[in-house]
Short mmCIF file of C-alpha atoms and ligand atoms in Angstrom, two decimals:
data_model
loop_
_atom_site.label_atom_id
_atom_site.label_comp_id
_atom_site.label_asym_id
_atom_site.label_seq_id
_atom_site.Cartn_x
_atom_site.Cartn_y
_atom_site.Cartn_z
CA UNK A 1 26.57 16.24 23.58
CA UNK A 2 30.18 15.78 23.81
CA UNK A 3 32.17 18.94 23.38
CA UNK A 4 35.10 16.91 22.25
CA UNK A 5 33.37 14.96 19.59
CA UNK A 6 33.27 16.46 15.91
CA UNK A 7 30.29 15.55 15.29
CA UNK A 8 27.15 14.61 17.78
CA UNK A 9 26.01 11.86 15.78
CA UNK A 10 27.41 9.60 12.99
CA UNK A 11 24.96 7.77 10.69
CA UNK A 12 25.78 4.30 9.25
CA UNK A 13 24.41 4.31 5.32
CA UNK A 14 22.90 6.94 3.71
CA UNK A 15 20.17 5.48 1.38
CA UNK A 16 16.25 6.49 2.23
CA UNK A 17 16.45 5.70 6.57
CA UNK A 18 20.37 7.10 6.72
CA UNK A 19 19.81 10.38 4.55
CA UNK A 20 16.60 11.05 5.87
CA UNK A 21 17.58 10.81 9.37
CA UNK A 22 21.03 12.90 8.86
CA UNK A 23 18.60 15.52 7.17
CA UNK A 24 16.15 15.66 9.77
CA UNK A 25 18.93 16.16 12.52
CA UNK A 26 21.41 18.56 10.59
CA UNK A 27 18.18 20.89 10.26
CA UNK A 28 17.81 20.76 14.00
CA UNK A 29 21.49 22.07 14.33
CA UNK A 30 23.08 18.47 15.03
CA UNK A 31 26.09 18.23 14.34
CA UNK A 32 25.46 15.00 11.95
CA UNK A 33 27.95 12.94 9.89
CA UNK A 34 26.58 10.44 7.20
CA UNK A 35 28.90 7.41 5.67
CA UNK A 36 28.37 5.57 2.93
CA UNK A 37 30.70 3.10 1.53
CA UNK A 38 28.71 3.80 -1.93
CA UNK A 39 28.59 6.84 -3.80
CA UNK A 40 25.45 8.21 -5.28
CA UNK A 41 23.47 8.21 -8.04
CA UNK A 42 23.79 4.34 -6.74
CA UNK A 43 21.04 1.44 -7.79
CA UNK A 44 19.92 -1.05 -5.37
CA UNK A 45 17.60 -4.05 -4.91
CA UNK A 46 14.37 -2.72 -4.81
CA UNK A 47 11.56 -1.86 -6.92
CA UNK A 48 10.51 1.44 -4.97
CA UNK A 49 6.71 2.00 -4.56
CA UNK A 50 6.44 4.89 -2.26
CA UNK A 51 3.13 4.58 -0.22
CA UNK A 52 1.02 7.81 -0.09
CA UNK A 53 2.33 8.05 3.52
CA UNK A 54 5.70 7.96 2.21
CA UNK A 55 4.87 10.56 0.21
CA UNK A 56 2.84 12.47 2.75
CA UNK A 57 6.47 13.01 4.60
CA UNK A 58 8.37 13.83 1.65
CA UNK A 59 6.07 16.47 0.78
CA UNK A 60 5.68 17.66 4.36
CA UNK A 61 9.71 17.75 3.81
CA UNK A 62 9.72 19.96 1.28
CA UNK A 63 11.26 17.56 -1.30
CA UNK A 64 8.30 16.31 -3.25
CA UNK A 65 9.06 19.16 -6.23
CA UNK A 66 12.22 17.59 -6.93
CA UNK A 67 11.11 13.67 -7.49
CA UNK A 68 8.22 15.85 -9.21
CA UNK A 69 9.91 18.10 -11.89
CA UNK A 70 12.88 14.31 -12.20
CA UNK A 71 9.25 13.24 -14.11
CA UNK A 72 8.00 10.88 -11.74
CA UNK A 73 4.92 9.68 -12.72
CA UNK A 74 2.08 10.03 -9.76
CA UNK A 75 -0.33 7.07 -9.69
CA UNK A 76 -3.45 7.54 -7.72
CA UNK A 77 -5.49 5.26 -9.79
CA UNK A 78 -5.08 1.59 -8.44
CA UNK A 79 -6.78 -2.02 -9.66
CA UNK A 80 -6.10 -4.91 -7.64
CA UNK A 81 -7.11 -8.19 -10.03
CA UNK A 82 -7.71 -11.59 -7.69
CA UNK A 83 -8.37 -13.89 -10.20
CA UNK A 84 -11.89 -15.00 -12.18
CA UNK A 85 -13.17 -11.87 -13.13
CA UNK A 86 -12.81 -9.91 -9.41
CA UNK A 87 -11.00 -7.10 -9.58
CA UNK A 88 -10.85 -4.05 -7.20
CA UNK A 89 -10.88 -0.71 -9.40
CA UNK A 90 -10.15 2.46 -7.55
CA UNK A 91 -8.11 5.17 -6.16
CA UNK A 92 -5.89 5.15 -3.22
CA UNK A 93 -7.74 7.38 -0.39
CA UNK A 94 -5.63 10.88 0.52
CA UNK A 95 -3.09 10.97 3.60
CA UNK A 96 -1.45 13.70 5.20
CA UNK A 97 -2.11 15.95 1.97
CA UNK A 98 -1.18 13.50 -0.48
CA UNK A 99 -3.15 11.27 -2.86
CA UNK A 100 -0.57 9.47 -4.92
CA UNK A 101 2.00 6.45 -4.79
CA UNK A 102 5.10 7.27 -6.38
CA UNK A 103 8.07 5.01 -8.00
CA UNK A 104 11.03 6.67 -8.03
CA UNK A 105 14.36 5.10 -9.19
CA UNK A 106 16.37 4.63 -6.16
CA UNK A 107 18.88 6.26 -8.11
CA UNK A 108 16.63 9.52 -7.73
CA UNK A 109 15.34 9.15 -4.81
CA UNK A 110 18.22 8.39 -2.58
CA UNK A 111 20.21 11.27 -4.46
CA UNK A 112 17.58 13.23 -3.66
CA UNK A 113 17.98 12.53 0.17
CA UNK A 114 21.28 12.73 0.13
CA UNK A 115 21.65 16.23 -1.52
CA UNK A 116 18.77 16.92 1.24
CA UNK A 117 20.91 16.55 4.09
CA UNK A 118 24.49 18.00 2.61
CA UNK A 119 22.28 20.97 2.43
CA UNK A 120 20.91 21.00 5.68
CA UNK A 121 24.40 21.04 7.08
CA UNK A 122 25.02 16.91 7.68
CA UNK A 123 28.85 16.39 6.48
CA UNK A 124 28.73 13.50 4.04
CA UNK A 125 31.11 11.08 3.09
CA UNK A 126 30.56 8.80 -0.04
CA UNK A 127 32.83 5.75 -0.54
CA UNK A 128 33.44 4.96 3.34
CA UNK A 129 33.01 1.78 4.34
CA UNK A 130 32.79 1.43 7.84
CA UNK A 131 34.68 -2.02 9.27
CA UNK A 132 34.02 -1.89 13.57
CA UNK A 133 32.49 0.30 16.07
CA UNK A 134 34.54 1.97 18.75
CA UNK A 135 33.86 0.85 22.35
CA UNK A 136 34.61 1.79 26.46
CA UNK A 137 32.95 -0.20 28.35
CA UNK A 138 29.77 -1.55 27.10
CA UNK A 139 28.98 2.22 25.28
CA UNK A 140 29.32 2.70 21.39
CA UNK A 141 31.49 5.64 21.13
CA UNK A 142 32.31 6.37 17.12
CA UNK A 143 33.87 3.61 14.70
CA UNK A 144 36.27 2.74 12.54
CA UNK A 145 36.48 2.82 8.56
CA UNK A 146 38.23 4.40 5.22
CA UNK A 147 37.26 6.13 2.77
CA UNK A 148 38.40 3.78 -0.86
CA UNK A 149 42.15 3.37 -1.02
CA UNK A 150 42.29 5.70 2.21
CA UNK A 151 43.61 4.48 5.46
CA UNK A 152 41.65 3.48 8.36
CA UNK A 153 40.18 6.42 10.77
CA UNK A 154 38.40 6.81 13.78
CA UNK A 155 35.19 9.03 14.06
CA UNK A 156 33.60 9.78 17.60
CA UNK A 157 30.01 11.01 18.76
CA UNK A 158 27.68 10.69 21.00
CA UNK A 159 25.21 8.38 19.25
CA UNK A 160 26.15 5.67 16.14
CA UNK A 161 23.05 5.06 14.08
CA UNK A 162 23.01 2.28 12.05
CA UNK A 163 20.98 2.59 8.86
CA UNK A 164 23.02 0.12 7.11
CA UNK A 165 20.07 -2.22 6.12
CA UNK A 166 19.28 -5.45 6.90
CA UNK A 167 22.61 -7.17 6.79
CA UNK A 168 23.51 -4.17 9.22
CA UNK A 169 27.31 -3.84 10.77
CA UNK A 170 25.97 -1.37 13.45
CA UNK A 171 23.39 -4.33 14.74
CA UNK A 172 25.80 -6.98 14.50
CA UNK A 173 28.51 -4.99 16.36
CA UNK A 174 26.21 -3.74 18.97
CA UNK A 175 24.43 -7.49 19.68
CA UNK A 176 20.87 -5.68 18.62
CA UNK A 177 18.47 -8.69 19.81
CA UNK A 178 16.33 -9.86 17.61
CA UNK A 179 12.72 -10.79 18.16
CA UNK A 180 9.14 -11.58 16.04
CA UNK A 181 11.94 -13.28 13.40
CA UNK A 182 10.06 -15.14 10.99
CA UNK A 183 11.60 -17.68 8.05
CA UNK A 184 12.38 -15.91 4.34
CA UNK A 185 8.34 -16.61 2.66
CA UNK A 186 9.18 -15.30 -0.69
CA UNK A 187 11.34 -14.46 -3.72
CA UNK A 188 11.17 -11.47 -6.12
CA UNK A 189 11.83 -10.70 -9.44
CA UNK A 190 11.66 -7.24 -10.80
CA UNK A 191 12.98 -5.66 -14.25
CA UNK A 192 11.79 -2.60 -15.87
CA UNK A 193 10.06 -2.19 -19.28
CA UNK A 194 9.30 0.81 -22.06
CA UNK A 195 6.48 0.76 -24.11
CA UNK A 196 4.12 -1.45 -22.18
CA UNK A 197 0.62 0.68 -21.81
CA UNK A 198 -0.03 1.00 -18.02
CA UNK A 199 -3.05 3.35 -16.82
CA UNK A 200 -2.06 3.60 -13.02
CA UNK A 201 -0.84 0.73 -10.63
CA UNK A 202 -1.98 -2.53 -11.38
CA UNK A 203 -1.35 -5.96 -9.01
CA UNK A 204 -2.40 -9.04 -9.56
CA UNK A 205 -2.97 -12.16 -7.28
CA UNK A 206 -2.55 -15.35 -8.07
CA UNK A 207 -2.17 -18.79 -6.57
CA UNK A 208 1.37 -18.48 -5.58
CA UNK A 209 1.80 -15.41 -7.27
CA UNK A 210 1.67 -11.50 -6.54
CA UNK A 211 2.31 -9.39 -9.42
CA UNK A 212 2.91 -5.54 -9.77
CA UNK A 213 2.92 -3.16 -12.25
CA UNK A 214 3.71 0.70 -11.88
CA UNK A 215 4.88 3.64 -14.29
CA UNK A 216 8.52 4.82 -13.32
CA UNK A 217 10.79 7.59 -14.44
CA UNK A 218 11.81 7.58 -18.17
CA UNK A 219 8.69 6.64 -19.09
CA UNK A 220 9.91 2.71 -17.98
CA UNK A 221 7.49 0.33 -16.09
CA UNK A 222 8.12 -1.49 -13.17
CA UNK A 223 7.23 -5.05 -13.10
CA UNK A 224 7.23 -7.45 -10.30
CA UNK A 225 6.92 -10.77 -9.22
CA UNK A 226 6.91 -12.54 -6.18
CA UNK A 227 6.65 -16.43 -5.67
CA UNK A 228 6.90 -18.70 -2.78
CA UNK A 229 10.49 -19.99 -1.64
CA UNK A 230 9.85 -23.22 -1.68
CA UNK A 231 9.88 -22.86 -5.77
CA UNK A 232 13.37 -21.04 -5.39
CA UNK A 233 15.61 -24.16 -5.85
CA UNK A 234 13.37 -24.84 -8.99
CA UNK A 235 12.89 -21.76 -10.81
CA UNK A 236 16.98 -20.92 -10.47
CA UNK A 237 17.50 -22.87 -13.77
CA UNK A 238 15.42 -20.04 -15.86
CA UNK A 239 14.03 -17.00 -13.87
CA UNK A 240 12.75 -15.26 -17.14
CA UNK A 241 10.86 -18.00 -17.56
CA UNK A 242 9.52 -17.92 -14.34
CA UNK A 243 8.98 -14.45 -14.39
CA UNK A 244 7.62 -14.39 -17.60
CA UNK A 245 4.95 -17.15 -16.79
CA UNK A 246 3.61 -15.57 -13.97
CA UNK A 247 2.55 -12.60 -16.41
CA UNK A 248 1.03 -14.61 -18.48
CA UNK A 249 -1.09 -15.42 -15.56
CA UNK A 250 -2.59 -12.32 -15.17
CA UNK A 251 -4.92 -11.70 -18.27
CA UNK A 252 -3.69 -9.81 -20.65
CA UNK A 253 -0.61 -8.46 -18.91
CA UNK A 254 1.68 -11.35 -20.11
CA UNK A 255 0.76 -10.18 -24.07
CA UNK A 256 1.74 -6.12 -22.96
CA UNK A 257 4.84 -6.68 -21.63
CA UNK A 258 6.24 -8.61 -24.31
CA UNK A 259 4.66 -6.11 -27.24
CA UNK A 260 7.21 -3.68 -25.41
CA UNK A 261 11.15 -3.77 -24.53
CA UNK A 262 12.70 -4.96 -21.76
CA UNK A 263 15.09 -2.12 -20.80
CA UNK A 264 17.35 -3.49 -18.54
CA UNK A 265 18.05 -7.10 -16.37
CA UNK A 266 15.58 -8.96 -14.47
CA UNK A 267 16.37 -8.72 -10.89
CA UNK A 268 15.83 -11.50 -8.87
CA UNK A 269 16.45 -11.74 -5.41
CA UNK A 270 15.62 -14.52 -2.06
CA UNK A 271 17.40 -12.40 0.39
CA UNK A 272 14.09 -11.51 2.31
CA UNK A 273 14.47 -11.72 6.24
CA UNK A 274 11.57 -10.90 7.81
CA UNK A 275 12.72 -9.55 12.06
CA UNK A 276 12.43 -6.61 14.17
CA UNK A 277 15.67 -5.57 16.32
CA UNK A 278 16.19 -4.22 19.42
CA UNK A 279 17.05 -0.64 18.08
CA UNK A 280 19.11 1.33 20.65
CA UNK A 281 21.76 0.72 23.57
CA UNK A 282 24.34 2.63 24.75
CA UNK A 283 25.47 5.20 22.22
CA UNK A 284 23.69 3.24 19.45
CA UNK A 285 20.70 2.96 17.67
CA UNK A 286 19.50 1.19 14.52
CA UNK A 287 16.58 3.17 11.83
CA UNK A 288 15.15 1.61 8.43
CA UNK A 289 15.91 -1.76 7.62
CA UNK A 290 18.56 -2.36 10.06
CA UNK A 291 15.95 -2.34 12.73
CA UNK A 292 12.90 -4.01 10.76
CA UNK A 293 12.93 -5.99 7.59
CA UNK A 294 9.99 -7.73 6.26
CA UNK A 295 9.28 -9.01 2.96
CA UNK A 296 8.76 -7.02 -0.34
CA UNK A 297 6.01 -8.03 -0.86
CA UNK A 298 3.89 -5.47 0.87
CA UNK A 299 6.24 -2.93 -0.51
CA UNK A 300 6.39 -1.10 3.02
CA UNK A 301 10.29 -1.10 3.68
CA UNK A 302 10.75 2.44 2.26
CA UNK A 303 7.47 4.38 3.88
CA UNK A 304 8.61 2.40 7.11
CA UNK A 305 11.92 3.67 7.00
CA UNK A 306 10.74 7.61 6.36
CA UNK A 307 8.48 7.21 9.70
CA UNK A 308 11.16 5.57 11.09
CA UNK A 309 13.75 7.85 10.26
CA UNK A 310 11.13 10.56 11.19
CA UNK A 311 10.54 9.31 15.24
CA UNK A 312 14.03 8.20 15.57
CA UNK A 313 15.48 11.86 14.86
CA UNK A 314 12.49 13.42 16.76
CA UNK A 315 13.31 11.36 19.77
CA UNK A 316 17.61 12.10 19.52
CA UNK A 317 16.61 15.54 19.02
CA UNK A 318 14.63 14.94 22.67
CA UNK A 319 17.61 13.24 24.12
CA UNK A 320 20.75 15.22 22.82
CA UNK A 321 18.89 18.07 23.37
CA UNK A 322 18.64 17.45 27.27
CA UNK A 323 14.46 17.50 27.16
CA UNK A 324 14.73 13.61 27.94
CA UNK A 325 17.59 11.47 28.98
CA UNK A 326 18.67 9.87 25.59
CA UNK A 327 18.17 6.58 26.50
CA UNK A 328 14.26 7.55 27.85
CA UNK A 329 13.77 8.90 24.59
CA UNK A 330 15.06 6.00 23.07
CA UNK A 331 13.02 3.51 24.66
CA UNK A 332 10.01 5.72 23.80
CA UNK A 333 11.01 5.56 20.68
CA UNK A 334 11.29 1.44 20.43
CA UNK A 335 7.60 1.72 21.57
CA UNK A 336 6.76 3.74 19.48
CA UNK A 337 8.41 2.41 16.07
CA UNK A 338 6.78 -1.02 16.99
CA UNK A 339 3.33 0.18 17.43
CA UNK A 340 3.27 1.50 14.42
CA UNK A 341 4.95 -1.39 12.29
CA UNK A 342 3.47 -4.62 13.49
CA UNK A 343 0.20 -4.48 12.04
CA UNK A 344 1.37 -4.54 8.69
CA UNK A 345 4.27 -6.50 9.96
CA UNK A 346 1.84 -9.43 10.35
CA UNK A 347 -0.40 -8.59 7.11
CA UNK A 348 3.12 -8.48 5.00
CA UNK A 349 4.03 -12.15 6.57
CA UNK A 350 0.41 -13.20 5.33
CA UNK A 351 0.43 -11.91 2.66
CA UNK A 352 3.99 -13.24 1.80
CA UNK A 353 2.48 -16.92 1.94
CA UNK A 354 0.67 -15.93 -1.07
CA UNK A 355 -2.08 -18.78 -0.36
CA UNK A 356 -5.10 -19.32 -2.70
CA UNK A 357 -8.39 -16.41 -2.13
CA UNK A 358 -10.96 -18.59 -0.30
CA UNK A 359 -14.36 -18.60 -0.88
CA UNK A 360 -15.22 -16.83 1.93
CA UNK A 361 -12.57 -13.60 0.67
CA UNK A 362 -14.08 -13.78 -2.36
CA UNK A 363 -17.20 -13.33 -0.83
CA UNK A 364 -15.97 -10.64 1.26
CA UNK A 365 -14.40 -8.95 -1.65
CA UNK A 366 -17.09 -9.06 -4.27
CA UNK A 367 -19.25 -6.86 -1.31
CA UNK A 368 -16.34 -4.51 -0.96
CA UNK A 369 -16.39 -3.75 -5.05
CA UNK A 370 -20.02 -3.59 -4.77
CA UNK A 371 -19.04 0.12 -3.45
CA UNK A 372 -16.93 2.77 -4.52
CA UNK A 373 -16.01 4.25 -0.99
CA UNK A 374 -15.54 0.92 0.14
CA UNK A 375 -12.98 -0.25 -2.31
CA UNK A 376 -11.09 2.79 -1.92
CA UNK A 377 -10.76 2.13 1.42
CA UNK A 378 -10.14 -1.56 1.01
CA UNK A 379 -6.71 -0.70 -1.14
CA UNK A 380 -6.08 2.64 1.48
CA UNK A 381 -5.48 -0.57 3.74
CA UNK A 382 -3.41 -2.68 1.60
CA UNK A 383 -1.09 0.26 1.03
CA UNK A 384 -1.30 0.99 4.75
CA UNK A 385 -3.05 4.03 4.44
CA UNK A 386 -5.38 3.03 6.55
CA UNK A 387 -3.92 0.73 9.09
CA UNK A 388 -4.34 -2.93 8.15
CA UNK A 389 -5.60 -3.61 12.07
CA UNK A 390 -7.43 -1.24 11.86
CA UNK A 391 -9.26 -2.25 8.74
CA UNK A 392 -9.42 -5.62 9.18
CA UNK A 393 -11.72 -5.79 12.02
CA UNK A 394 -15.40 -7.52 12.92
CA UNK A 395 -17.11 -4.39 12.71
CA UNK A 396 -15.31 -3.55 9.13
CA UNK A 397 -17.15 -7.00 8.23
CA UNK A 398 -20.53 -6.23 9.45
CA UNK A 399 -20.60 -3.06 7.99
CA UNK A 400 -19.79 -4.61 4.31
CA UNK A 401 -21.52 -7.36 4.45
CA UNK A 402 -24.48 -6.42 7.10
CA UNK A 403 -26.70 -5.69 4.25
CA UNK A 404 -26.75 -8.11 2.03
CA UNK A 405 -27.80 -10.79 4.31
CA UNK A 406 -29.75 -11.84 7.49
CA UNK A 407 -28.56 -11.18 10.74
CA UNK A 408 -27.52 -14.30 11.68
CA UNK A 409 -25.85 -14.97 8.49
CA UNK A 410 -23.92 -11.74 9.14
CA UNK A 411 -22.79 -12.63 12.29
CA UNK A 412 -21.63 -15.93 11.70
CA UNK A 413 -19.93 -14.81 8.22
CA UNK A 414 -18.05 -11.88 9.92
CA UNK A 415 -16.73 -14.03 12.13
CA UNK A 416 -15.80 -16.17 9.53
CA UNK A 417 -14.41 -13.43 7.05
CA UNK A 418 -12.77 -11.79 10.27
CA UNK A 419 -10.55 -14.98 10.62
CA UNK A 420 -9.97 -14.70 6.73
CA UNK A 421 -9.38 -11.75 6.40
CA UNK A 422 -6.77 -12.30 9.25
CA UNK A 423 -5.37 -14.59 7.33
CA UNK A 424 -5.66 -12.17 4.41
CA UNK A 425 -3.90 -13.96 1.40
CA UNK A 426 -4.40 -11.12 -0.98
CA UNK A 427 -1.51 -9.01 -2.23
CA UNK A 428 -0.91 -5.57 -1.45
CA UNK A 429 1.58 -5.11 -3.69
C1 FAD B 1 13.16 -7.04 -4.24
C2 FAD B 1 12.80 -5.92 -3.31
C3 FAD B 1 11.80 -5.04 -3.66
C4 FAD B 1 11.45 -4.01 -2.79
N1 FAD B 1 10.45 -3.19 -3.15
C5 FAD B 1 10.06 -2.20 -2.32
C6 FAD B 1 9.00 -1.32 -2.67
O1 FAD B 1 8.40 -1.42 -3.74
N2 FAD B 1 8.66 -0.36 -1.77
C7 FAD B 1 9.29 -0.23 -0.57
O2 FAD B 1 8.92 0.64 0.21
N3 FAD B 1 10.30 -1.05 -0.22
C8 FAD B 1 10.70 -2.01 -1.06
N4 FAD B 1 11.73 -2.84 -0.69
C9 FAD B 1 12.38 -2.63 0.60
C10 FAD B 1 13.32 -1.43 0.55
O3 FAD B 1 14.24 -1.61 -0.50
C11 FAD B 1 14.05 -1.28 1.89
O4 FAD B 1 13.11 -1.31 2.93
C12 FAD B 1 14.83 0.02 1.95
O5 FAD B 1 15.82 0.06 0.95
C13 FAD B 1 15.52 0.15 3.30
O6 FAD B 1 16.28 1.33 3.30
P1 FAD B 1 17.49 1.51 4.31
O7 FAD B 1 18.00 2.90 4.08
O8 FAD B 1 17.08 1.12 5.67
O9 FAD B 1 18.59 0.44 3.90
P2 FAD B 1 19.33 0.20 2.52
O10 FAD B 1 18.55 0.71 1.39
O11 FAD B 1 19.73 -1.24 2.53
O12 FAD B 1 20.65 1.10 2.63
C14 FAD B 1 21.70 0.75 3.49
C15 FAD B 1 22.94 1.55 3.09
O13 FAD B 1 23.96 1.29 4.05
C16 FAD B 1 25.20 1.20 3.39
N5 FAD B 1 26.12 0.39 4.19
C17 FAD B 1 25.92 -0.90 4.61
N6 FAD B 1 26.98 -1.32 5.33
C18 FAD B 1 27.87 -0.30 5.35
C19 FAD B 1 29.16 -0.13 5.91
N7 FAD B 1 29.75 -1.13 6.60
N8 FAD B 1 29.81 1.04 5.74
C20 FAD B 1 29.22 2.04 5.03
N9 FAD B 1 28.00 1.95 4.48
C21 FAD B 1 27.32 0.80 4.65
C22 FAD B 1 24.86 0.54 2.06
O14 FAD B 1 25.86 0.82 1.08
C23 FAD B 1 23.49 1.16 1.73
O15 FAD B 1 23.63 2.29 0.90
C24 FAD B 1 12.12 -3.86 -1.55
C25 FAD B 1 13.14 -4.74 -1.20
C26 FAD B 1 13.48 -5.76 -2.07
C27 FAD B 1 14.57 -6.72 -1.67
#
């Protein structure tokens, strides 16, 4: 730490990977300051399912109560619908002493984090947009912004995190490489509903299509669509439509939404990179989106950037802390962040092709609703629960669809479902 620095650490955005981290610092005793160049209660583009492992660390955080008593509805109760008449009714298996998705408004939930790390000591500033990074030599050593209508300052620490999303400033400043890029697969639309009757989660898959449905606060649904690119240029002429259509795909889901109101606009949105960067250097590192983005679809970007938020602080805390040398704890911590993420890195991409349910899935999937357990632990892995490599394996195969028939059959139809299932074309949404 430098003794002539104000602050050890300035983080770069402060919606769920900026506030989170701040928090998780400041309650260390690092000196932490968080910029945001929006002020909050602030809306953004996303339609917020938090995965029970999302939850898990909110919870373990001490800030579950307050999403909790804001009357956001828990959804354990999950039914994944893939077309003529196979659906996958069940619940989503418990992690880390939690059981439920949540939805929270953004609005809520980033507030939430925000207040979270104010209290734990992090100095906050709303309405600063930051416009360079400071420099000597190759090392990051603060930056430069203004608060709205303000004039420009500089800020110094020892470490500049950027958790300024995917279009990040921090990365682009810093020349973060990046690596495992992959082309934009899909578009979403999203709006939010009252009075449609929902029971729990519901998703739907559909040639093309991956639908969502899930209870949100003020007693509002959440509906959402995703659709291949390649129909972007098309569908810009009427995205109701669109959006509409693809509900009326998905039995009677179509009819319910339009019995209710839609309460606000439908979002709709192609800006859906899909990369991993480099995330640290010298005095810089990236956490949330700014260091992975992947497509909606999956609806991972939020529980990613918790875990993320969660390792990155663990290993600063390591490095400022003089346990480690930072940048050891760093590169740990680039190991560490990718381990965990590419799995479901590569089922999100799949997924985000939203290809047709072979034969063979179906197959696969029929066994898997033939049992309770099994289902549960079939949508544990879409919501990443469980691990979606460590799921989707040979033996996972065998085991479901061992008994049904004869050995050889088995054999030759894991290996066949194993190379479907890696191509997995079912949503997780
Ligand atoms: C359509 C859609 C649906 C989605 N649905 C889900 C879902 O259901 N579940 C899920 O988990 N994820 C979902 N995601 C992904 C999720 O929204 C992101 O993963 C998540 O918001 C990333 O959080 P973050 O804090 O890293 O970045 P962001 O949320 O992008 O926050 C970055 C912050 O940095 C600030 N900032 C940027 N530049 C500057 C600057 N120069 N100066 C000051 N401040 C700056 C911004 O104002 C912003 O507040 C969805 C995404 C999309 C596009």
């Amino acid at each position: 730490m430098r003794a002539a620095d104000r602050h050890d650490v300035i983080v770069v955005g402060a919606r769920i990977a900026g506030a989170a981290t701040a928090m998780l610092l400041a309650r260390q005793g690092v000196r932490v300051l968080v910029v945001d160049r929006v002020s909050f209660p602030s809306d953004t583009i996303s339609s917020h399912q938090l995965q029970v492992p999302g939850v898990a660390r909110l919870r373990q955080w001490g800030l579950l109560g307050r999403l909790t008593a804001a009357g956001t509805p828990p959804v354990r109760q999950v039914r994944l619908d893939v077309g003529d008449g196979l659906v996958l009714d069940g619940q989503f298996p418990a992690y880390g002493g939690a059981d439920t998705l949540l939805s929270p408004r953004r609005t809520l939930l980033d507030s939430v984090l925000v207040d979270a790390a104010r209290e734990a000591g992090a100095e906050v500033r709303e309405n600063f947009r930051v416009t360079q990074l400071t420099t000597a030599g190759d090392r990051v050593t603060g930056l430069r912004g203004s608060a709205r209508g303000g004039p420009a300052v500089t800020e110094t620490a020892s470490l500049v995190i950027g958790a300024d999303g995917k279009r990040s400033l921090v990365a682009g400043a810093a020349r973060a490489r990046r690596y495992r890029e992959r082309p934009v697969r899909s578009f979403a639309s999203y709006s939010y509903w009252a009075g449609v009757p929902v029971s729990g989660g519901e998703l739907y898959q559909r040639p093309g299509r991956a639908v969502a449905v899930f209870p949100t606060n003020d007693d509002l649904t959440m509906v959402y669509v995703a659709a291949r690119m390649t129909e972007f240029a098309l569908a810009r002429a009427d995205l109701e439509g669109h959006y509409l259509r693809a509900l009326d795909l998905c039995g009677d889901l179509g009819e319910r939404v339009r019995s209710g109101s839609r309460a606000e606009r439908i979002r709709t949105t192609p800006d859906q990179p899909n990369a991993f960067r480099w995330p640290y250097g010298p005095g810089w590192a990236l956490v949330g989106d700014a260091g992975v983005v992947m497509d909606s679809v999956s609806a991972q970007g939020m529980t990613s950037a918790l875990r993320d938020a969660d390792y990155l602080s663990a290993a600063v805390i390591a490095g400022l802390g003089g346990r480690r040398p930072l940048d050891a704890a760093l590169r740990d911590h680039h190991s560490r962040r990718d381990r965990a993420i590419r799995g479901m890195y590569d089922f999100t991409l799949r997924l985000a092709a939203l290809g047709p349910v072979t034969s063979r899935e179906r197959r696969f999937l029929a066994a898997v609703t033939a049992d309770q357990h099994e289902t549960d632990r079939f949508l544990g892995a879409f919501a990443g629960i469980v691990p979606p490599e460590q799921y989707f394996t040979l033996g996972a195969a065998v085991r479901i669809l061992g008994p049904r028939i004869s050995r050889d059959r088995t054999a030759a139809l894991a290996r066949s479902s194993e190379r479907a299932l890696a191509r997995a074309k079912v949503s997780a949404r």
